[in-house]
PDB file of C-alpha atoms in Angstrom:
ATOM      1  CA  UNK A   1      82.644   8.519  -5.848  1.00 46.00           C
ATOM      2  CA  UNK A   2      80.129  11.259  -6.507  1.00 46.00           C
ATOM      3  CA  UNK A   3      80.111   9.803 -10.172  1.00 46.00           C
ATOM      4  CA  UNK A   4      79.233   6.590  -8.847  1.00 45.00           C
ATOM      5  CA  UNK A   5      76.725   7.906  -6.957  1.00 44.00           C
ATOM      6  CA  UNK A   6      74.951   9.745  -9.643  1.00 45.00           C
ATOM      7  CA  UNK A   7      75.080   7.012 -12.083  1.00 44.00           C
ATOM      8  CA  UNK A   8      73.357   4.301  -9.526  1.00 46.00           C
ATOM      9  CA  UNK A   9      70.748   6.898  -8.897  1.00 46.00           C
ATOM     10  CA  UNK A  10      70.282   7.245 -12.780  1.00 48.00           C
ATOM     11  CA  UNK A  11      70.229   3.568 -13.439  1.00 47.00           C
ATOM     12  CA  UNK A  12      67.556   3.062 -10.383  1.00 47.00           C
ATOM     13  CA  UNK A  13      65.428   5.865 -11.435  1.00 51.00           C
ATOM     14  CA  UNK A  14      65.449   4.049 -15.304  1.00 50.00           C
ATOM     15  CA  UNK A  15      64.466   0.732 -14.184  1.00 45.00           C
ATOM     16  CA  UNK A  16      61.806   2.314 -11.758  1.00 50.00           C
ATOM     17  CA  UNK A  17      60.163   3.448 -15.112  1.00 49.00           C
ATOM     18  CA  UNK A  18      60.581   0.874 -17.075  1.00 46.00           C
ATOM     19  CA  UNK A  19      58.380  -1.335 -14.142  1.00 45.00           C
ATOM     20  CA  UNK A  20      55.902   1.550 -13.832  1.00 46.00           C
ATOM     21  CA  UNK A  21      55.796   1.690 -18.177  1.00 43.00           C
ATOM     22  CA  UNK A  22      55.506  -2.604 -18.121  1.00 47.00           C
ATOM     23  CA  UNK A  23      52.250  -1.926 -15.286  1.00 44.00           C
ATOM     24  CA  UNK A  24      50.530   0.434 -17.398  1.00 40.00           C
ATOM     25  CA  UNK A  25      50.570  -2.279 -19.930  1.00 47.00           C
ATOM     26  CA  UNK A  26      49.446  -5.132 -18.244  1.00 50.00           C
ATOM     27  CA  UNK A  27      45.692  -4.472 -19.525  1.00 53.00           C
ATOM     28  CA  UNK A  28      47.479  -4.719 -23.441  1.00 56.00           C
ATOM     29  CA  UNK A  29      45.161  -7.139 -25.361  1.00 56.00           C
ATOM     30  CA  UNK A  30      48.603  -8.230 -26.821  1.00 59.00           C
ATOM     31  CA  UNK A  31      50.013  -9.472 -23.059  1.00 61.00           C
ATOM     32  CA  UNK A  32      46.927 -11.083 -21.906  1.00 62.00           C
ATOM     33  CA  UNK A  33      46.522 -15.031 -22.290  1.00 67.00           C
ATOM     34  CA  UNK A  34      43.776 -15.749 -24.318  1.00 71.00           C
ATOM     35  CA  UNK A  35      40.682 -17.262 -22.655  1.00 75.00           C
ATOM     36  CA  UNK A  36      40.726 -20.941 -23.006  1.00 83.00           C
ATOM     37  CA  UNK A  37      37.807 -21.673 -25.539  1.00 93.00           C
ATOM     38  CA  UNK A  38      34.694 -23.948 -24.552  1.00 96.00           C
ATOM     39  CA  UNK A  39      35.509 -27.450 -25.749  1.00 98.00           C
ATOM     40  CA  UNK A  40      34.085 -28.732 -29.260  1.00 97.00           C
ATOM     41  CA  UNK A  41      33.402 -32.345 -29.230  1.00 98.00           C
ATOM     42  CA  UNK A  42      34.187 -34.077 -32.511  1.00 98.00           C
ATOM     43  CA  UNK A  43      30.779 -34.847 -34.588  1.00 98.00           C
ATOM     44  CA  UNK A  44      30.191 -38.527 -35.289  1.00 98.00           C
ATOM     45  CA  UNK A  45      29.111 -37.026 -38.782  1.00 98.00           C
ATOM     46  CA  UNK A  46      32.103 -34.892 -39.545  1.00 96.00           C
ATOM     47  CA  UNK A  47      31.915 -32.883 -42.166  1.00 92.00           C
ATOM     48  CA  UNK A  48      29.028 -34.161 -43.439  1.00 97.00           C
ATOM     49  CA  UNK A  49      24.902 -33.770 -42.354  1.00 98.00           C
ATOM     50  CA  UNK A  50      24.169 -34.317 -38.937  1.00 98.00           C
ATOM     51  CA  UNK A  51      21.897 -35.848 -37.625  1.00 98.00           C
ATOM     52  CA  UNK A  52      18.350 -34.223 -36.482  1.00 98.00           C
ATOM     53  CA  UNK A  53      15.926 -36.515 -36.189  1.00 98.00           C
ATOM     54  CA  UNK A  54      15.107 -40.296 -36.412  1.00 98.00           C
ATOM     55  CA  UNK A  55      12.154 -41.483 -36.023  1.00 98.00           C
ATOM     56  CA  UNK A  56      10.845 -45.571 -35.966  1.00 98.00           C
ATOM     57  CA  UNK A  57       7.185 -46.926 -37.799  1.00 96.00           C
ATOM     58  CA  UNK A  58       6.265 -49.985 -37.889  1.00 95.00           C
ATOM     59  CA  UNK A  59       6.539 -53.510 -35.955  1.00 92.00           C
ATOM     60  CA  UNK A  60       9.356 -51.948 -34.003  1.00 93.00           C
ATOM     61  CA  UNK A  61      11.718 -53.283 -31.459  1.00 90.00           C
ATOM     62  CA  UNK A  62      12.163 -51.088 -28.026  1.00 93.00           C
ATOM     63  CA  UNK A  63      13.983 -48.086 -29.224  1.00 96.00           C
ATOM     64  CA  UNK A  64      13.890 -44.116 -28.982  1.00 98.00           C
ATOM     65  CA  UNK A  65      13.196 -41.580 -31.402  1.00 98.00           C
ATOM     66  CA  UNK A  66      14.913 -38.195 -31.357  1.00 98.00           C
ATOM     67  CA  UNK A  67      15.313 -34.399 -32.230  1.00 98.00           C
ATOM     68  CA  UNK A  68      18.668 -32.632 -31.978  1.00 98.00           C
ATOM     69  CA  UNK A  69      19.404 -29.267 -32.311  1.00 98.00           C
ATOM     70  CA  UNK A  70      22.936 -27.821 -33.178  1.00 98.00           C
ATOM     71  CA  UNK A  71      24.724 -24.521 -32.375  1.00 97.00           C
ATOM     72  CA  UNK A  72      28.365 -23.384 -33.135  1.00 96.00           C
ATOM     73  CA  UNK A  73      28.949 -27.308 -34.013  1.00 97.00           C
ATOM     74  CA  UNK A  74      28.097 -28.818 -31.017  1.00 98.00           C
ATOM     75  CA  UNK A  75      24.662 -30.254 -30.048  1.00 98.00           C
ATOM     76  CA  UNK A  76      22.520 -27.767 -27.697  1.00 98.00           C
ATOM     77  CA  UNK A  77      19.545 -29.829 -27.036  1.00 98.00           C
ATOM     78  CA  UNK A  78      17.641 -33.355 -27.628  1.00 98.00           C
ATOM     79  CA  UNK A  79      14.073 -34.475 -27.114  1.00 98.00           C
ATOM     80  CA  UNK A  80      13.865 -38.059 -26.674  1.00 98.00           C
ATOM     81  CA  UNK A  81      10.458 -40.664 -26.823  1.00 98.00           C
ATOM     82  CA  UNK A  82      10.229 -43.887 -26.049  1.00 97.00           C
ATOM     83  CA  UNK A  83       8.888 -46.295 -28.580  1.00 97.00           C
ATOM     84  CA  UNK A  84       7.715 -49.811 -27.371  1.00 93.00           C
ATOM     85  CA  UNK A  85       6.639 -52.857 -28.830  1.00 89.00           C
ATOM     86  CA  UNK A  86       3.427 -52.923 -26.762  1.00 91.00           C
ATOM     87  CA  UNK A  87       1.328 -50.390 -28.292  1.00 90.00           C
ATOM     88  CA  UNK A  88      -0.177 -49.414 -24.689  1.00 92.00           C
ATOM     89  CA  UNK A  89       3.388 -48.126 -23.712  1.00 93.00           C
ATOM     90  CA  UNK A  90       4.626 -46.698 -26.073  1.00 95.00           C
ATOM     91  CA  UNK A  91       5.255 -43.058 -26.768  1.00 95.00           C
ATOM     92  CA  UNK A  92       4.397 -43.109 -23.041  1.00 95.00           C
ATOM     93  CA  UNK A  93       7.431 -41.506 -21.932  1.00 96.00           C
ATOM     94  CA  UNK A  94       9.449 -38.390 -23.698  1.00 97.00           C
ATOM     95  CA  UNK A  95      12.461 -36.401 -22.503  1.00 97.00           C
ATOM     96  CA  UNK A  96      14.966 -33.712 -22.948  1.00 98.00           C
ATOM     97  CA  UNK A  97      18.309 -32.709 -22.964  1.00 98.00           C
ATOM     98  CA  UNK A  98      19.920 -29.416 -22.365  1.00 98.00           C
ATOM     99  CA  UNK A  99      24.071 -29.274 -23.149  1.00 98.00           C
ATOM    100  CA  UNK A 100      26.251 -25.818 -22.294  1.00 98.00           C
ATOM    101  CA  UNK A 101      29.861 -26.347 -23.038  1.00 98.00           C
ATOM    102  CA  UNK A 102      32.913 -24.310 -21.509  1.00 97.00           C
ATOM    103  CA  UNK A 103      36.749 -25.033 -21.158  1.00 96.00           C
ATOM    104  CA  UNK A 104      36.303 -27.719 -18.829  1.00 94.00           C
ATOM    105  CA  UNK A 105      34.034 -29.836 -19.873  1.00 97.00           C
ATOM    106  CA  UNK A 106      30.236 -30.452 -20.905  1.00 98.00           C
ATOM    107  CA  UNK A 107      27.021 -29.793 -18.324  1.00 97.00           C
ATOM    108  CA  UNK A 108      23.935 -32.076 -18.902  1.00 98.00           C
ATOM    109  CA  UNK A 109      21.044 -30.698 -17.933  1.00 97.00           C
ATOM    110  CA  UNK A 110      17.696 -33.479 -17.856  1.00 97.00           C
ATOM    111  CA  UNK A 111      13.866 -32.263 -18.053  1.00 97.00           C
ATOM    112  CA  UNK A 112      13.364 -34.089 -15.235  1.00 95.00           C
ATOM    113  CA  UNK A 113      15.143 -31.297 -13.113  1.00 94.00           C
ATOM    114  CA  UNK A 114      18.265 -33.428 -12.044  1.00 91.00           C
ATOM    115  CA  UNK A 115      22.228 -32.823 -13.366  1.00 90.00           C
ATOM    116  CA  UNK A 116      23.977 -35.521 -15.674  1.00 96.00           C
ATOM    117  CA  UNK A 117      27.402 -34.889 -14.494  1.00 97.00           C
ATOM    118  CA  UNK A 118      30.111 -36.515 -16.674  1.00 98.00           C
ATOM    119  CA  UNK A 119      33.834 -36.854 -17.013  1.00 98.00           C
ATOM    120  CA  UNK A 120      35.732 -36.666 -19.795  1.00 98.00           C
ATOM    121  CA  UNK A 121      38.965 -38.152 -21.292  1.00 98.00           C
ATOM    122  CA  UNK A 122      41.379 -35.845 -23.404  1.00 97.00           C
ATOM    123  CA  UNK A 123      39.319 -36.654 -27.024  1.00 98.00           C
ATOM    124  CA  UNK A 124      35.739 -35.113 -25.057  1.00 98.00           C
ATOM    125  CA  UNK A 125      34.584 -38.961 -24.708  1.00 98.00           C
ATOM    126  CA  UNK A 126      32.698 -39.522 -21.362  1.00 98.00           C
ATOM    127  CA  UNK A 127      34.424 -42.247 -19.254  1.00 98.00           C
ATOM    128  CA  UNK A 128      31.973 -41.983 -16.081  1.00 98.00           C
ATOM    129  CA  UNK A 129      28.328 -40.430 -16.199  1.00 98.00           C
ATOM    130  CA  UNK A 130      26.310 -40.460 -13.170  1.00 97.00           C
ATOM    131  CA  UNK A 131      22.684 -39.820 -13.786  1.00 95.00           C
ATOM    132  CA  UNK A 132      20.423 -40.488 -10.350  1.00 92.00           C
ATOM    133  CA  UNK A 133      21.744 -43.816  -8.362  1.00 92.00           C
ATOM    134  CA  UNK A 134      22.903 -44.894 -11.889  1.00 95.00           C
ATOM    135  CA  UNK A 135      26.518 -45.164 -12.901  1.00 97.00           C
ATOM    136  CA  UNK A 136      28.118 -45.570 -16.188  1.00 98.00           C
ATOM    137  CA  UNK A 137      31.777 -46.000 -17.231  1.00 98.00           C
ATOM    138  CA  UNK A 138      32.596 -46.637 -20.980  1.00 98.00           C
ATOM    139  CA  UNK A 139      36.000 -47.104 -22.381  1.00 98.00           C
ATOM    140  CA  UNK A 140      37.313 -46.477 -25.608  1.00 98.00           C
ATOM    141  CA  UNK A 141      40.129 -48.074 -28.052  1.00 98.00           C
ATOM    142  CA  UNK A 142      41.592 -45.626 -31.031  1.00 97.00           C
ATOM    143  CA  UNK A 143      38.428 -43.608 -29.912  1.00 98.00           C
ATOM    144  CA  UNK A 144      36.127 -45.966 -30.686  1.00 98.00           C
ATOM    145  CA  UNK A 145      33.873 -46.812 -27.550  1.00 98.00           C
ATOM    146  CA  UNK A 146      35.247 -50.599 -26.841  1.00 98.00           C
ATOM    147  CA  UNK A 147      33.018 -51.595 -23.717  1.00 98.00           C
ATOM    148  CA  UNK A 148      30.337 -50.157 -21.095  1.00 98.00           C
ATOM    149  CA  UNK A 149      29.096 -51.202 -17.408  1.00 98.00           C
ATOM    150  CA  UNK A 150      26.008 -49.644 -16.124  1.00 98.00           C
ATOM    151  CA  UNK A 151      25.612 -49.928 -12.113  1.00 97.00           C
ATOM    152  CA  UNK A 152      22.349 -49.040 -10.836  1.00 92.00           C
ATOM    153  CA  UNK A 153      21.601 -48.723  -6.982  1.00 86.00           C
ATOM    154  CA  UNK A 154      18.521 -49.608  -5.340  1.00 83.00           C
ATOM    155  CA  UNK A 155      17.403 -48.684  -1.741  1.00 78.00           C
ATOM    156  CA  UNK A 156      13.963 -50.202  -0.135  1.00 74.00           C
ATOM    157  CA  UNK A 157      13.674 -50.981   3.709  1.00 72.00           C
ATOM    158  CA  UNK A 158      16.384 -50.136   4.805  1.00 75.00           C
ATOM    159  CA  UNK A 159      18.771 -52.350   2.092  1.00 79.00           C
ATOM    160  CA  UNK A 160      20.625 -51.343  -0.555  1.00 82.00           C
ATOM    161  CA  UNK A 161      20.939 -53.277  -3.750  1.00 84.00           C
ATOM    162  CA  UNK A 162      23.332 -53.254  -6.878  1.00 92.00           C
ATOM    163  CA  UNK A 163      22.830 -54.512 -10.006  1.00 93.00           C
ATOM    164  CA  UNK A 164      25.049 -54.453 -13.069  1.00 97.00           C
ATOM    165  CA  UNK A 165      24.699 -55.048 -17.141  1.00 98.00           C
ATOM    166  CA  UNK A 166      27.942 -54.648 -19.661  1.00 98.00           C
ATOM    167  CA  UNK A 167      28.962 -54.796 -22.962  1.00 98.00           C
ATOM    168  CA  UNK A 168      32.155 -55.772 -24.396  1.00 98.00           C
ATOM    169  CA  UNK A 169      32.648 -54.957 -28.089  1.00 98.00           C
ATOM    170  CA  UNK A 170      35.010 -56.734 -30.860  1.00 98.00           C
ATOM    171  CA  UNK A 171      35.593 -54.702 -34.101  1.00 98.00           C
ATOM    172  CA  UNK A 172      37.753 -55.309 -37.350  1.00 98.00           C
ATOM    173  CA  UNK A 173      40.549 -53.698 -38.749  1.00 98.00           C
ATOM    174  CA  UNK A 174      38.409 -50.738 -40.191  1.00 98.00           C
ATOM    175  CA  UNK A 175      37.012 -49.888 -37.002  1.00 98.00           C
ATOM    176  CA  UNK A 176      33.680 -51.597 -37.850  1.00 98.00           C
ATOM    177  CA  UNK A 177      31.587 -53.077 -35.216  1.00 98.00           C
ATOM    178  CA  UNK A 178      31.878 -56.596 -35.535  1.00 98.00           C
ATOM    179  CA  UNK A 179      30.740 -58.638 -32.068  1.00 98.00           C
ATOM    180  CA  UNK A 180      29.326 -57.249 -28.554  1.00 98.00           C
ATOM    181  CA  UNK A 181      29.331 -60.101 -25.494  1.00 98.00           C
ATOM    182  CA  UNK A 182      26.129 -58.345 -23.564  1.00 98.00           C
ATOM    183  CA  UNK A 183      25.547 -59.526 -19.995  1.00 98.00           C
ATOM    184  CA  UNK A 184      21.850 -58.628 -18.465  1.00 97.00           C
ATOM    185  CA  UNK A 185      21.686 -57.846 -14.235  1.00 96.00           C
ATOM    186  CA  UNK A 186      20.820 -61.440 -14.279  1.00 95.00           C
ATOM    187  CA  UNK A 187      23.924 -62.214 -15.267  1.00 96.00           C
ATOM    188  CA  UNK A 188      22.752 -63.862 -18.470  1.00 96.00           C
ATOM    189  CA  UNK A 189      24.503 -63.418 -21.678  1.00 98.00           C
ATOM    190  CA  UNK A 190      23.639 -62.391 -25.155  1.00 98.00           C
ATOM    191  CA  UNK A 191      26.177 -63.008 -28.047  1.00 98.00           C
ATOM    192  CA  UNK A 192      25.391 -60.243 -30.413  1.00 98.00           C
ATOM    193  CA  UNK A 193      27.403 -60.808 -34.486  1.00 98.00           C
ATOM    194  CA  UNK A 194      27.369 -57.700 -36.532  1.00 98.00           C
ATOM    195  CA  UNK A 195      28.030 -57.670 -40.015  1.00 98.00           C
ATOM    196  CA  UNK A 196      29.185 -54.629 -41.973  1.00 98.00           C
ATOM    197  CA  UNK A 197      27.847 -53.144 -44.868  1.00 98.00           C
ATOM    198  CA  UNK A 198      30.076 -52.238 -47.777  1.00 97.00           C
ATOM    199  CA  UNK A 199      27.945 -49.066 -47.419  1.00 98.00           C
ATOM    200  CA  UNK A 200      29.736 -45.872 -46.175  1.00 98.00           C
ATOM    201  CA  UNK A 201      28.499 -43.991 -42.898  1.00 98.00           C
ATOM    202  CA  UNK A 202      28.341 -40.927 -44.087  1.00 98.00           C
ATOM    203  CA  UNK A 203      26.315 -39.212 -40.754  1.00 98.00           C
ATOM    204  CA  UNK A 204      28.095 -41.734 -38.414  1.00 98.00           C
ATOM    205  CA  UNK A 205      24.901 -42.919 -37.422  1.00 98.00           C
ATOM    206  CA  UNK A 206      24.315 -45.825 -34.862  1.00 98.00           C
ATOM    207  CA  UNK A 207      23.095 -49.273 -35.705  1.00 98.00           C
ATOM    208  CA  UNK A 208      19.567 -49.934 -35.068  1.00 98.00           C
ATOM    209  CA  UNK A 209      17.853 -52.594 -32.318  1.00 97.00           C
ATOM    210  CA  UNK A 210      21.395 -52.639 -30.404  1.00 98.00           C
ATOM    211  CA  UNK A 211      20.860 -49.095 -27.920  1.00 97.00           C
ATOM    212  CA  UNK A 212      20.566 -51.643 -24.977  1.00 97.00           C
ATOM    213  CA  UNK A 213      23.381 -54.051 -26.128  1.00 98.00           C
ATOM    214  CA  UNK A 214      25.204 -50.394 -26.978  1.00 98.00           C
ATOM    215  CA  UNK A 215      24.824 -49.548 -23.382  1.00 97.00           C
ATOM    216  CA  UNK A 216      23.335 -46.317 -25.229  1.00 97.00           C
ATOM    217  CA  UNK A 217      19.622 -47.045 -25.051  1.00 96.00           C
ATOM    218  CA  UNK A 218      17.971 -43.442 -23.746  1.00 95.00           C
ATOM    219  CA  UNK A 219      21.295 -41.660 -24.333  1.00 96.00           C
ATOM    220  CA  UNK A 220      21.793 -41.822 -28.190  1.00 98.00           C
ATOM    221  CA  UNK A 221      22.097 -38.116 -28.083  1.00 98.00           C
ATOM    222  CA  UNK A 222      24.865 -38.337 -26.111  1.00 98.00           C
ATOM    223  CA  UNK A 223      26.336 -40.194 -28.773  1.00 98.00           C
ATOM    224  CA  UNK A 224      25.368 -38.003 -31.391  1.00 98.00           C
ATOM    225  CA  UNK A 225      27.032 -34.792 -29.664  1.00 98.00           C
ATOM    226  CA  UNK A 226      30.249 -37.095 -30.035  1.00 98.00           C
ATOM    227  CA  UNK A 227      30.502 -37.552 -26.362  1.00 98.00           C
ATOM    228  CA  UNK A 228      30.616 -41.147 -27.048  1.00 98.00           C
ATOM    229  CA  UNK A 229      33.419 -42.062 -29.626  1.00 98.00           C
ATOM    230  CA  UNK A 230      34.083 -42.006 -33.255  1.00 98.00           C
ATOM    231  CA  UNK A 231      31.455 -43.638 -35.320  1.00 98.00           C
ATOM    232  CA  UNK A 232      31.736 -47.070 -37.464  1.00 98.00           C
ATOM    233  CA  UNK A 233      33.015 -46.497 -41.242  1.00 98.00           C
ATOM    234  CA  UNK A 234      30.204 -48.599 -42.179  1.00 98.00           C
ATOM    235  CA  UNK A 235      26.637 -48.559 -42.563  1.00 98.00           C
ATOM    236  CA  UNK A 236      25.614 -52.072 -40.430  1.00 98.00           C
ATOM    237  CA  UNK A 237      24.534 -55.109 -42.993  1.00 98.00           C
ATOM    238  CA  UNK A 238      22.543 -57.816 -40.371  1.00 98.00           C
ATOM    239  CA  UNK A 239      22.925 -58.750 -37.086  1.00 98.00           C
ATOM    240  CA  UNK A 240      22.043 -62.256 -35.001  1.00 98.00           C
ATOM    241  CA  UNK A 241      21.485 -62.303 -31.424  1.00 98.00           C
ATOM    242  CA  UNK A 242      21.693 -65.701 -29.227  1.00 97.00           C
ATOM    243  CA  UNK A 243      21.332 -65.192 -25.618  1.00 96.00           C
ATOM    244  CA  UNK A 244      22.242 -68.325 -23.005  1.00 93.00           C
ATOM    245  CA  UNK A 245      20.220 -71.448 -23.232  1.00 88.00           C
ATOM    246  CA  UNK A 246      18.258 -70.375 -26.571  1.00 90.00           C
ATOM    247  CA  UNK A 247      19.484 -73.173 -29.474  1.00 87.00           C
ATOM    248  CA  UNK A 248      18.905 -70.718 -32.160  1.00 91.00           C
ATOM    249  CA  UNK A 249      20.220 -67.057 -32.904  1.00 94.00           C
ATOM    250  CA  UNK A 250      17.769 -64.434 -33.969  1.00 95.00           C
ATOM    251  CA  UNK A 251      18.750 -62.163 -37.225  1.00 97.00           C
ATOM    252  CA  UNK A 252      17.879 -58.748 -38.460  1.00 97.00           C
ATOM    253  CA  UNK A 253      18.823 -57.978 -41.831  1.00 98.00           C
ATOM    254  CA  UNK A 254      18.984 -54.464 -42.909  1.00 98.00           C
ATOM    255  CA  UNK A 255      18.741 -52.375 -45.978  1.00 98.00           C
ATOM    256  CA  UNK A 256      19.005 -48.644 -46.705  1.00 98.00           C
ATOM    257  CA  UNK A 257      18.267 -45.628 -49.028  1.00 98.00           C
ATOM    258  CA  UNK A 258      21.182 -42.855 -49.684  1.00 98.00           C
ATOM    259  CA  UNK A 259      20.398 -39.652 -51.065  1.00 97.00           C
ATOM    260  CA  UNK A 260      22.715 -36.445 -51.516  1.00 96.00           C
ATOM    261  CA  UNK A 261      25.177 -37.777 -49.973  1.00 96.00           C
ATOM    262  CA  UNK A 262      22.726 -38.839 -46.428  1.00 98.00           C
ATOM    263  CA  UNK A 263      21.835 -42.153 -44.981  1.00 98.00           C
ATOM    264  CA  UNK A 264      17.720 -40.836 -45.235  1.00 98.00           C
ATOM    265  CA  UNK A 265      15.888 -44.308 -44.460  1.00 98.00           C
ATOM    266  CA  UNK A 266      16.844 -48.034 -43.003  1.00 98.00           C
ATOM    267  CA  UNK A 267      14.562 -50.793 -43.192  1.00 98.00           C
ATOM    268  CA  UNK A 268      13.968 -54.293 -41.578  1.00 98.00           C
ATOM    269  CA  UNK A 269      12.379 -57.019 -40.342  1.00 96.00           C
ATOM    270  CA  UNK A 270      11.494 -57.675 -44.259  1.00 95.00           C
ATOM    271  CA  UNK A 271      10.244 -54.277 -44.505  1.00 95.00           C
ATOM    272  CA  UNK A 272       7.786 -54.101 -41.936  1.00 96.00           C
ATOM    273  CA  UNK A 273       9.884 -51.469 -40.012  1.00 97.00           C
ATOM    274  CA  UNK A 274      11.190 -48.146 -41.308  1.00 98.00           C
ATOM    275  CA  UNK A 275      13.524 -45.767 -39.845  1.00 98.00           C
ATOM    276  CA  UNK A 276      13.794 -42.045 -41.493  1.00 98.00           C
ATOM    277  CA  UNK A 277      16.500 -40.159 -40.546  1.00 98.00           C
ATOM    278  CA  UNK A 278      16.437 -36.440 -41.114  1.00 98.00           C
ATOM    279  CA  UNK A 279      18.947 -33.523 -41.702  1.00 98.00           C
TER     280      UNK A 279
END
């Protein structure tokens, strides 16, 4: 018995220090989990240039020109400005973005002093984004953003109002987009045709005088942080616009200049509007 007795005190005493030795330990760089790293959306240029500014002359259509800055791969900031077809407004209004990433997710900061909070599916692609009384939702087939709806809310005397535009798109095979069915808070529609270029996309940039069709007008940047899906394989060639009750569809051809390997300058409307893009 006494044997027994000494060896459970032995074997008690042993596993008392091997808990005490495992404690001391605890603060081993080797036994602690790694801190989850700050998510890294996917560039829409990949490996290749991109994009830091773009900026419209010319007879232009409503658009926005922009300057993005980069850090560790993932946009930082944007300024935006407005350009408009009526020379009186336009460059009347600019804006910027601030972005800090973590593990969970992305926070959008707006000059205007108010929070852009987002959600995000599991590729870092925003599926809601509430900005103000405005609500977006944008969905997304083999990444590639596949439709938007935009609600915006309206309060005056007492009564609240909704109103809601949306895109659907249609793209090929390749991924290219090939048709968006935009519907206006009026509830009119515009049949928009896009026809790829057999021009690569090198810097995954979007095509030009569809932001508002997009469901991207004002938040390109968003787009270019690769919050917004993976970009078209091709460089757009033209695109026609008919909207309900017009007999005839409007069309915008387009033509570009490549250079080391960089989409650096798109032109349309027979020439009489040029968009440089810079890296």
């Amino acid at each position: 018995m006494r044997n027994y007795k000494y060896l459970t005190i032995a074997l008690f005493s042993a596993l008392t220090a091997l808990l005490a030795l495992t404690a001391c330990h605890n603060d081993d760089p080797m036994l602690t989990p790694p801190a989850k790293l700050a998510i890294c959306p996917a560039l829409p240029s990949g490996g290749n240039a991109p994009l830091k500014s773009v900026r419209h002359n010319g007879n232009i259509d409503d658009c926005y020109d922009w300057t993005l800055s980069y850090g560790d791969n993932r946009l930082k900031s944007a300024s935006g400005t407005r350009r408009n077809s009526n020379a009186s407004a336009d460059k009347k209004y600019s804006y910027s973005l601030t972005l800090a990433y973590d593990s969970e997710g992305v926070y959008i900061s707006h000059s205007d002093g108010s929070t852009i909070s987002v959600a995000l599916d599991g590729e870092n692609h925003i599926t809601r984004m509430q900005y103000g009384t405005n609500t977006y939702t944008f969905t997304y087939a083999a990444g590639r953003l596949s439709g938007w709806q935009k609600t915006e809310t309206t309060t005056s005397l007492g009564q609240t109002a909704q109103y809601t535009s949306k895109g659907v798109f249609t793209r090929d095979a390749a991924g290219d987009l090939i048709a968006i069915l935009y519907t206006d808070t009026r509830g009119k529609a515009t049949q928009v045709t896009l026809t790829p270029s057999t021009l690569t996309n090198p810097n995954g940039l979007l095509p030009e005088t569809v932001g508002k069709e997009m469901g991207l007008e004002g938040f390109e940047a968003l787009y270019y942080a690769g919050l917004l899906g993976v970009p078209a394989p091709h460089l757009t060639q033209s695109i026609s616009k008919k909207t309900d009750g017009e007999e005839e569809a409007e069309t915008t051809d387009f033509s570009y200049s490549q250079r080391g390997g960089n989409t650096v300058l798109c032109t349309y409307k027979n020439g009489s509007v040029a968009v440089n893009y810079g890296y």
